[in-house]
Amino acid sequence: MTAKAVTIAQQKGGAGKTTLAAQLAVTYARNGLRVGLLDIDPQGSLAAWFEVRKALVDENGGGITFVQASGWRLSTELERLRRDVDLVLIDSPPHAETEVRIAVRAADLILVPIQPSPMDLWATGPTLDMARKEKSPALMVFNRTPAKGKLVDAVRKKISESEVPVAESVLGNRVAFAASIMEGKGVVESNPRHTASREIKALAMEIAIKLGLN
Ligand SMILES: Nc1ncnc2c1ncn2[C@@H]1O[C@H](COP(=O)(O)OP(=O)(O)OP(=O)(O)O)[C@@H](O)[C@H]1O
Ligand SMILES: [Mg+2]
């Protein structure tokens, strides 16, 4: 059986794609899944995180297999990875290139992180259009959500008028997420009792249920 694949895509830069990829990867790995992380962003920030992880946490990646691929190698690398692990997470660059389209087409679910603001909501348009065209289901995820949530409710309501679902679980604006990345970790490793850990675990669970993983 080949593994399910989740592509994290959002054309708006800085929405939290790479953070989400690393945090989810660690959360699933800690739950005993063999996780494949595929980086198709030439910026390579996920690759940098993984290097730190190998140096400081576990030279074998701590349950995560990391692959960077682009161009004609992408499809073959993805298929190979899908045979070797239980779940593949794909981090993508903040623009719509052929590679992103391939990753969106191949995925079982597209995660679209957005900061709960009108600008970010409008900026999701091209990514959601791409998911629709490629017939891949999308799930929006609120990231860097402020503690007081009137705006979140308003944006959630606006989204509910479209047909794209929004994850129940939201990630707050928390230094713990960024701090764990600095150490090559996920927050469930660096700060297991922190609210940030509870948030990422809840999101991971919600996604797993959607994917039918158990
Ligand atoms: N929930 C969060 N709480 C606090 N900081 C966050 C959170 N999510 C992301 N960040 C910070 O926001 C910045 C952008 O995040 P990230 O690099 O994950 O976004 P991205 O979508 O991958 O960006 P790019 O489009 O450039 O690839 C980073 O500095 C990251 O540490
Ligand atoms: Mg990124």
PDB file of C-alpha atoms and ligand atoms in Angstrom:
ATOM      1  CA  MET A   1       0.000   0.000   0.000  1.00  0.00           C
ATOM      2  CA  THR A   2       1.275   3.461  -0.786  1.00  0.00           C
ATOM      3  CA  ALA A   3       1.192   6.145   1.879  1.00  0.00           C
ATOM      4  CA  LYS A   4      -1.263   9.000   1.919  1.00  0.00           C
ATOM      5  CA  ALA A   5       0.206  12.348   0.955  1.00  0.00           C
ATOM      6  CA  VAL A   6      -0.639  15.802   2.271  1.00  0.00           C
ATOM      7  CA  THR A   7       0.553  18.893   0.407  1.00  0.00           C
ATOM      8  CA  ILE A   8       0.855  22.126   2.357  1.00  0.00           C
ATOM      9  CA  ALA A   9       0.251  24.942  -0.086  1.00  0.00           C
ATOM     10  CA  GLN A  10      -0.497  28.646   0.081  1.00  0.00           C
ATOM     11  CA  GLN A  11       0.719  31.196  -2.416  1.00  0.00           C
ATOM     12  CA  LYS A  12       0.972  33.848   0.248  1.00  0.00           C
ATOM     13  CA  GLY A  13       4.466  33.848   1.706  1.00  0.00           C
ATOM     14  CA  GLY A  14       4.981  33.401   5.418  1.00  0.00           C
ATOM     15  CA  ALA A  15       1.601  31.805   6.146  1.00  0.00           C
ATOM     16  CA  GLY A  16       3.228  28.971   8.075  1.00  0.00           C
ATOM     17  CA  LYS A  17       3.665  26.191   5.486  1.00  0.00           C
ATOM     18  CA  THR A  18       7.128  25.126   6.584  1.00  0.00           C
ATOM     19  CA  THR A  19       6.306  25.445  10.279  1.00  0.00           C
ATOM     20  CA  LEU A  20       3.240  23.282   9.801  1.00  0.00           C
ATOM     21  CA  ALA A  21       5.165  20.680   7.784  1.00  0.00           C
ATOM     22  CA  ALA A  22       7.866  20.290  10.451  1.00  0.00           C
ATOM     23  CA  GLN A  23       5.484  20.396  13.423  1.00  0.00           C
ATOM     24  CA  LEU A  24       3.065  17.863  11.929  1.00  0.00           C
ATOM     25  CA  ALA A  25       5.926  15.598  10.835  1.00  0.00           C
ATOM     26  CA  VAL A  26       7.320  15.428  14.374  1.00  0.00           C
ATOM     27  CA  THR A  27       3.870  14.975  15.901  1.00  0.00           C
ATOM     28  CA  TYR A  28       3.062  11.996  13.656  1.00  0.00           C
ATOM     29  CA  ALA A  29       6.545  10.525  14.059  1.00  0.00           C
ATOM     30  CA  ARG A  30       6.198  10.697  17.852  1.00  0.00           C
ATOM     31  CA  ASN A  31       2.950   8.786  17.443  1.00  0.00           C
ATOM     32  CA  GLY A  32       4.841   5.968  15.784  1.00  0.00           C
ATOM     33  CA  LEU A  33       4.168   6.721  12.124  1.00  0.00           C
ATOM     34  CA  ARG A  34       6.998   6.586   9.603  1.00  0.00           C
ATOM     35  CA  VAL A  35       6.847  10.061   8.129  1.00  0.00           C
ATOM     36  CA  GLY A  36       8.246  11.233   4.804  1.00  0.00           C
ATOM     37  CA  LEU A  37       8.919  14.944   4.404  1.00  0.00           C
ATOM     38  CA  LEU A  38       9.251  16.167   0.847  1.00  0.00           C
ATOM     39  CA  ASP A  39      10.529  19.688   0.308  1.00  0.00           C
ATOM     40  CA  ILE A  40       9.839  21.170  -3.096  1.00  0.00           C
ATOM     41  CA  ASP A  41      10.708  24.715  -2.038  1.00  0.00           C
ATOM     42  CA  PRO A  42      14.133  25.772  -3.388  1.00  0.00           C
ATOM     43  CA  GLN A  43      14.452  28.111  -0.337  1.00  0.00           C
ATOM     44  CA  GLY A  44      15.288  24.894   1.527  1.00  0.00           C
ATOM     45  CA  SER A  45      14.255  26.032   5.009  1.00  0.00           C
ATOM     46  CA  LEU A  46      12.830  22.626   5.840  1.00  0.00           C
ATOM     47  CA  ALA A  47      16.140  21.101   4.718  1.00  0.00           C
ATOM     48  CA  ALA A  48      17.961  23.440   7.102  1.00  0.00           C
ATOM     49  CA  TRP A  49      15.674  22.368   9.956  1.00  0.00           C
ATOM     50  CA  PHE A  50      16.271  18.716   9.144  1.00  0.00           C
ATOM     51  CA  GLU A  51      20.049  19.246   9.184  1.00  0.00           C
ATOM     52  CA  VAL A  52      19.769  20.720  12.689  1.00  0.00           C
ATOM     53  CA  ARG A  53      17.535  17.791  13.666  1.00  0.00           C
ATOM     54  CA  LYS A  54      20.108  15.259  12.512  1.00  0.00           C
ATOM     55  CA  ALA A  55      22.874  17.118  14.339  1.00  0.00           C
ATOM     56  CA  LEU A  56      21.047  17.753  17.632  1.00  0.00           C
ATOM     57  CA  VAL A  57      18.198  15.236  17.961  1.00  0.00           C
ATOM     58  CA  ASP A  58      18.843  12.035  16.058  1.00  0.00           C
ATOM     59  CA  GLU A  59      21.270  11.409  13.219  1.00  0.00           C
ATOM     60  CA  ASN A  60      18.587   9.271  11.549  1.00  0.00           C
ATOM     61  CA  GLY A  61      15.979  12.019  11.639  1.00  0.00           C
ATOM     62  CA  GLY A  62      13.913  10.728  14.560  1.00  0.00           C
ATOM     63  CA  GLY A  63      11.227   8.898  12.612  1.00  0.00           C
ATOM     64  CA  ILE A  64      11.326  11.246   9.620  1.00  0.00           C
ATOM     65  CA  THR A  65      12.744  10.602   6.169  1.00  0.00           C
ATOM     66  CA  PHE A  66      13.586  13.849   4.402  1.00  0.00           C
ATOM     67  CA  VAL A  67      13.769  14.288   0.633  1.00  0.00           C
ATOM     68  CA  GLN A  68      14.265  17.427  -1.421  1.00  0.00           C
ATOM     69  CA  ALA A  69      13.141  17.200  -5.027  1.00  0.00           C
ATOM     70  CA  SER A  70      12.283  19.385  -7.962  1.00  0.00           C
ATOM     71  CA  GLY A  71      11.736  19.218 -11.709  1.00  0.00           C
ATOM     72  CA  TRP A  72      11.441  15.870 -13.386  1.00  0.00           C
ATOM     73  CA  ARG A  73      12.604  14.021 -10.248  1.00  0.00           C
ATOM     74  CA  LEU A  74       9.614  15.136  -8.203  1.00  0.00           C
ATOM     75  CA  SER A  75       7.064  12.519  -9.259  1.00  0.00           C
ATOM     76  CA  THR A  76       9.480   9.617  -8.981  1.00  0.00           C
ATOM     77  CA  GLU A  77      10.829  10.763  -5.605  1.00  0.00           C
ATOM     78  CA  LEU A  78       7.302  11.163  -4.300  1.00  0.00           C
ATOM     79  CA  GLU A  79       6.230   7.707  -5.461  1.00  0.00           C
ATOM     80  CA  ARG A  80       9.357   6.160  -3.954  1.00  0.00           C
ATOM     81  CA  LEU A  81       8.799   7.910  -0.636  1.00  0.00           C
ATOM     82  CA  ARG A  82       5.154   6.798  -0.588  1.00  0.00           C
ATOM     83  CA  ARG A  83       6.273   3.195  -0.717  1.00  0.00           C
ATOM     84  CA  ASP A  84       8.700   3.591   2.196  1.00  0.00           C
ATOM     85  CA  VAL A  85       6.667   5.460   4.824  1.00  0.00           C
ATOM     86  CA  ASP A  86       3.165   5.684   6.335  1.00  0.00           C
ATOM     87  CA  LEU A  87       2.492   9.337   5.562  1.00  0.00           C
ATOM     88  CA  VAL A  88       4.113  11.933   3.302  1.00  0.00           C
ATOM     89  CA  LEU A  89       3.977  15.661   4.033  1.00  0.00           C
ATOM     90  CA  ILE A  90       4.982  18.024   1.236  1.00  0.00           C
ATOM     91  CA  ASP A  91       6.165  21.592   1.869  1.00  0.00           C
ATOM     92  CA  SER A  92       5.774  23.903  -1.105  1.00  0.00           C
ATOM     93  CA  PRO A  93       7.057  27.339  -2.141  1.00  0.00           C
ATOM     94  CA  PRO A  94       4.955  30.517  -2.014  1.00  0.00           C
ATOM     95  CA  HIS A  95       4.190  30.620  -5.719  1.00  0.00           C
ATOM     96  CA  ALA A  96       2.406  28.445  -8.247  1.00  0.00           C
ATOM     97  CA  GLU A  97       4.950  26.550 -10.207  1.00  0.00           C
ATOM     98  CA  THR A  98       4.594  23.304 -12.096  1.00  0.00           C
ATOM     99  CA  GLU A  99       6.002  21.499  -9.076  1.00  0.00           C
ATOM    100  CA  VAL A 100       3.276  22.778  -6.783  1.00  0.00           C
ATOM    101  CA  ARG A 101       0.655  21.664  -9.259  1.00  0.00           C
ATOM    102  CA  ILE A 102       2.166  18.169  -9.390  1.00  0.00           C
ATOM    103  CA  ALA A 103       2.246  18.000  -5.577  1.00  0.00           C
ATOM    104  CA  VAL A 104      -1.332  19.252  -5.339  1.00  0.00           C
ATOM    105  CA  ARG A 105      -2.510  16.718  -7.921  1.00  0.00           C
ATOM    106  CA  ALA A 106      -0.780  13.807  -6.200  1.00  0.00           C
ATOM    107  CA  ALA A 107      -1.979  14.607  -2.678  1.00  0.00           C
ATOM    108  CA  ASP A 108      -4.933  13.158  -0.789  1.00  0.00           C
ATOM    109  CA  LEU A 109      -5.393  16.436   1.073  1.00  0.00           C
ATOM    110  CA  ILE A 110      -4.200  20.024   0.600  1.00  0.00           C
ATOM    111  CA  LEU A 111      -3.591  21.954   3.810  1.00  0.00           C
ATOM    112  CA  VAL A 112      -3.871  25.697   3.342  1.00  0.00           C
ATOM    113  CA  PRO A 113      -2.561  27.640   6.338  1.00  0.00           C
ATOM    114  CA  ILE A 114      -3.965  31.119   6.705  1.00  0.00           C
ATOM    115  CA  GLN A 115      -3.590  33.828   9.266  1.00  0.00           C
ATOM    116  CA  PRO A 116      -7.100  34.892  10.163  1.00  0.00           C
ATOM    117  CA  SER A 117      -7.281  38.201   8.322  1.00  0.00           C
ATOM    118  CA  PRO A 118      -9.180  39.396   5.255  1.00  0.00           C
ATOM    119  CA  MET A 119      -5.932  39.832   3.267  1.00  0.00           C
ATOM    120  CA  ASP A 120      -4.874  36.284   3.962  1.00  0.00           C
ATOM    121  CA  LEU A 121      -8.314  34.964   3.171  1.00  0.00           C
ATOM    122  CA  TRP A 122      -8.344  36.687  -0.225  1.00  0.00           C
ATOM    123  CA  ALA A 123      -4.829  35.461  -0.910  1.00  0.00           C
ATOM    124  CA  THR A 124      -5.979  31.830  -0.647  1.00  0.00           C
ATOM    125  CA  GLY A 125      -7.951  32.136  -3.911  1.00  0.00           C
ATOM    126  CA  PRO A 126      -5.302  30.865  -6.363  1.00  0.00           C
ATOM    127  CA  THR A 127      -4.306  27.958  -4.098  1.00  0.00           C
ATOM    128  CA  LEU A 128      -7.902  26.836  -3.628  1.00  0.00           C
ATOM    129  CA  ASP A 129      -8.537  27.191  -7.382  1.00  0.00           C
ATOM    130  CA  MET A 130      -5.566  24.961  -8.062  1.00  0.00           C
ATOM    131  CA  ALA A 131      -6.824  22.334  -5.584  1.00  0.00           C
ATOM    132  CA  ARG A 132     -10.250  22.439  -7.211  1.00  0.00           C
ATOM    133  CA  LYS A 133      -8.825  22.079 -10.727  1.00  0.00           C
ATOM    134  CA  GLU A 134      -6.658  19.166  -9.653  1.00  0.00           C
ATOM    135  CA  LYS A 135      -9.605  17.589  -7.799  1.00  0.00           C
ATOM    136  CA  SER A 136      -7.782  17.417  -4.477  1.00  0.00           C
ATOM    137  CA  PRO A 137      -9.744  18.201  -1.314  1.00  0.00           C
ATOM    138  CA  ALA A 138      -8.522  21.248   0.604  1.00  0.00           C
ATOM    139  CA  LEU A 139      -8.610  22.050   4.304  1.00  0.00           C
ATOM    140  CA  MET A 140      -7.843  25.536   5.551  1.00  0.00           C
ATOM    141  CA  VAL A 141      -5.982  25.831   8.846  1.00  0.00           C
ATOM    142  CA  PHE A 142      -5.879  28.975  10.953  1.00  0.00           C
ATOM    143  CA  ASN A 143      -2.332  29.740  11.989  1.00  0.00           C
ATOM    144  CA  ARG A 144      -0.918  32.463  14.250  1.00  0.00           C
ATOM    145  CA  THR A 145      -4.400  32.945  15.600  1.00  0.00           C
ATOM    146  CA  PRO A 146      -4.660  35.782  18.122  1.00  0.00           C
ATOM    147  CA  ALA A 147      -5.930  34.892  21.581  1.00  0.00           C
ATOM    148  CA  LYS A 148      -9.031  37.034  21.300  1.00  0.00           C
ATOM    149  CA  GLY A 149     -11.034  35.580  18.499  1.00  0.00           C
ATOM    150  CA  LYS A 150     -13.704  37.922  17.062  1.00  0.00           C
ATOM    151  CA  LEU A 151     -11.794  38.212  13.811  1.00  0.00           C
ATOM    152  CA  VAL A 152     -11.298  34.451  13.663  1.00  0.00           C
ATOM    153  CA  ASP A 153     -15.048  33.944  13.964  1.00  0.00           C
ATOM    154  CA  ALA A 154     -15.719  36.527  11.255  1.00  0.00           C
ATOM    155  CA  VAL A 155     -13.200  34.951   8.855  1.00  0.00           C
ATOM    156  CA  ARG A 156     -14.515  31.462   9.691  1.00  0.00           C
ATOM    157  CA  LYS A 157     -18.038  32.621   8.890  1.00  0.00           C
ATOM    158  CA  LYS A 158     -16.883  34.104   5.591  1.00  0.00           C
ATOM    159  CA  ILE A 159     -15.170  30.829   4.660  1.00  0.00           C
ATOM    160  CA  SER A 160     -18.259  28.816   5.592  1.00  0.00           C
ATOM    161  CA  GLU A 161     -20.068  30.663   2.809  1.00  0.00           C
ATOM    162  CA  SER A 162     -17.645  29.019   0.390  1.00  0.00           C
ATOM    163  CA  GLU A 163     -17.390  25.264   0.223  1.00  0.00           C
ATOM    164  CA  VAL A 164     -13.916  24.869   1.633  1.00  0.00           C
ATOM    165  CA  PRO A 165     -13.757  23.351   5.123  1.00  0.00           C
ATOM    166  CA  VAL A 166     -11.704  24.931   7.911  1.00  0.00           C
ATOM    167  CA  ALA A 167     -10.027  22.780  10.541  1.00  0.00           C
ATOM    168  CA  GLU A 168     -11.664  22.962  13.964  1.00  0.00           C
ATOM    169  CA  SER A 169      -8.216  22.990  15.557  1.00  0.00           C
ATOM    170  CA  VAL A 170      -6.359  26.266  15.271  1.00  0.00           C
ATOM    171  CA  LEU A 171      -2.732  27.150  15.986  1.00  0.00           C
ATOM    172  CA  GLY A 172      -2.076  30.198  18.121  1.00  0.00           C
ATOM    173  CA  ASN A 173       0.630  32.764  17.599  1.00  0.00           C
ATOM    174  CA  ARG A 174       3.180  31.080  19.860  1.00  0.00           C
ATOM    175  CA  VAL A 175       6.902  31.521  20.174  1.00  0.00           C
ATOM    176  CA  ALA A 176       7.135  27.850  21.215  1.00  0.00           C
ATOM    177  CA  PHE A 177       6.462  26.779  17.608  1.00  0.00           C
ATOM    178  CA  ALA A 178       9.334  28.838  16.213  1.00  0.00           C
ATOM    179  CA  ALA A 179      11.636  28.061  19.160  1.00  0.00           C
ATOM    180  CA  SER A 180      11.332  24.301  18.690  1.00  0.00           C
ATOM    181  CA  ILE A 181      12.170  24.688  14.987  1.00  0.00           C
ATOM    182  CA  MET A 182      15.441  26.411  15.983  1.00  0.00           C
ATOM    183  CA  GLU A 183      16.415  23.253  17.883  1.00  0.00           C
ATOM    184  CA  GLY A 184      15.557  20.898  15.018  1.00  0.00           C
ATOM    185  CA  LYS A 185      12.526  19.721  16.957  1.00  0.00           C
ATOM    186  CA  GLY A 186       8.784  19.923  17.008  1.00  0.00           C
ATOM    187  CA  VAL A 187       7.031  21.511  19.949  1.00  0.00           C
ATOM    188  CA  VAL A 188       5.775  18.091  21.119  1.00  0.00           C
ATOM    189  CA  GLU A 189       9.438  17.245  21.743  1.00  0.00           C
ATOM    190  CA  SER A 190      10.727  20.542  23.098  1.00  0.00           C
ATOM    191  CA  ASN A 191       7.715  21.525  25.163  1.00  0.00           C
ATOM    192  CA  PRO A 192       5.267  18.619  25.431  1.00  0.00           C
ATOM    193  CA  ARG A 193       2.950  20.237  27.981  1.00  0.00           C
ATOM    194  CA  HIS A 194       2.716  23.613  26.273  1.00  0.00           C
ATOM    195  CA  THR A 195      -0.572  24.804  24.759  1.00  0.00           C
ATOM    196  CA  ALA A 196       1.208  24.779  21.388  1.00  0.00           C
ATOM    197  CA  SER A 197       1.708  21.014  21.762  1.00  0.00           C
ATOM    198  CA  ARG A 198      -1.954  20.469  22.504  1.00  0.00           C
ATOM    199  CA  GLU A 199      -2.873  22.531  19.452  1.00  0.00           C
ATOM    200  CA  ILE A 200      -0.633  20.671  17.005  1.00  0.00           C
ATOM    201  CA  LYS A 201      -1.712  17.287  18.412  1.00  0.00           C
ATOM    202  CA  ALA A 202      -5.372  18.192  17.983  1.00  0.00           C
ATOM    203  CA  LEU A 203      -4.742  19.301  14.402  1.00  0.00           C
ATOM    204  CA  ALA A 204      -2.725  16.168  13.615  1.00  0.00           C
ATOM    205  CA  MET A 205      -5.572  14.042  14.947  1.00  0.00           C
ATOM    206  CA  GLU A 206      -8.170  15.930  12.933  1.00  0.00           C
ATOM    207  CA  ILE A 207      -6.147  15.474   9.735  1.00  0.00           C
ATOM    208  CA  ALA A 208      -5.513  11.781  10.481  1.00  0.00           C
ATOM    209  CA  ILE A 209      -9.249  11.205  10.821  1.00  0.00           C
ATOM    210  CA  LYS A 210      -9.893  13.006   7.534  1.00  0.00           C
ATOM    211  CA  LEU A 211      -7.282  10.806   5.838  1.00  0.00           C
ATOM    212  CA  GLY A 212      -8.670   7.646   7.404  1.00  0.00           C
ATOM    213  CA  LEU A 213      -5.340   6.901   9.140  1.00  0.00           C
ATOM    214  CA  ASN A 214      -5.435   4.920  12.313  1.00  0.00           C
TER     215      ASN A 214
HETATM  216  N1  LIG B   1       1.880  29.541  14.905  1.00  0.00           N
HETATM  217  C1  LIG B   1       2.956  30.341  14.869  1.00  0.00           C
HETATM  218  N2  LIG B   1       3.321  31.058  15.942  1.00  0.00           N
HETATM  219  C2  LIG B   1       4.397  31.874  15.910  1.00  0.00           C
HETATM  220  N3  LIG B   1       5.172  32.034  14.830  1.00  0.00           N
HETATM  221  C3  LIG B   1       4.861  31.350  13.718  1.00  0.00           C
HETATM  222  C4  LIG B   1       3.747  30.456  13.672  1.00  0.00           C
HETATM  223  N4  LIG B   1       3.687  29.919  12.434  1.00  0.00           N
HETATM  224  C5  LIG B   1       4.708  30.440  11.746  1.00  0.00           C
HETATM  225  N5  LIG B   1       5.419  31.301  12.491  1.00  0.00           N
HETATM  226  C6  LIG B   1       6.583  32.112  12.075  1.00  0.00           C
HETATM  227  O1  LIG B   1       6.184  32.826  10.909  1.00  0.00           O
HETATM  228  C7  LIG B   1       7.249  32.885   9.967  1.00  0.00           C
HETATM  229  C8  LIG B   1       6.798  32.279   8.644  1.00  0.00           C
HETATM  230  O2  LIG B   1       6.526  30.902   8.854  1.00  0.00           O
HETATM  231  P1  LIG B   1       6.919  29.812   7.768  1.00  0.00           P
HETATM  232  O3  LIG B   1       8.314  29.983   7.313  1.00  0.00           O
HETATM  233  O4  LIG B   1       6.516  28.498   8.321  1.00  0.00           O
HETATM  234  O5  LIG B   1       5.930  30.239   6.602  1.00  0.00           O
HETATM  235  P2  LIG B   1       5.935  29.730   5.090  1.00  0.00           P
HETATM  236  O6  LIG B   1       4.543  29.777   4.624  1.00  0.00           O
HETATM  237  O7  LIG B   1       6.654  28.443   4.986  1.00  0.00           O
HETATM  238  O8  LIG B   1       6.808  30.884   4.386  1.00  0.00           O
HETATM  239  P3  LIG B   1       7.328  30.853   2.849  1.00  0.00           P
HETATM  240  O9  LIG B   1       6.134  31.210   2.043  1.00  0.00           O
HETATM  241  O10 LIG B   1       8.398  31.893   2.815  1.00  0.00           O
HETATM  242  O11 LIG B   1       7.804  29.466   2.564  1.00  0.00           O
HETATM  243  C9  LIG B   1       8.404  32.155  10.610  1.00  0.00           C
HETATM  244  O12 LIG B   1       9.238  33.099  11.222  1.00  0.00           O
HETATM  245  C10 LIG B   1       7.762  31.258  11.658  1.00  0.00           C
HETATM  246  O13 LIG B   1       8.606  31.007  12.746  1.00  0.00           O
HETATM  247 MG    MG B   2       8.204  27.847   3.713  1.00  0.00          MG
END
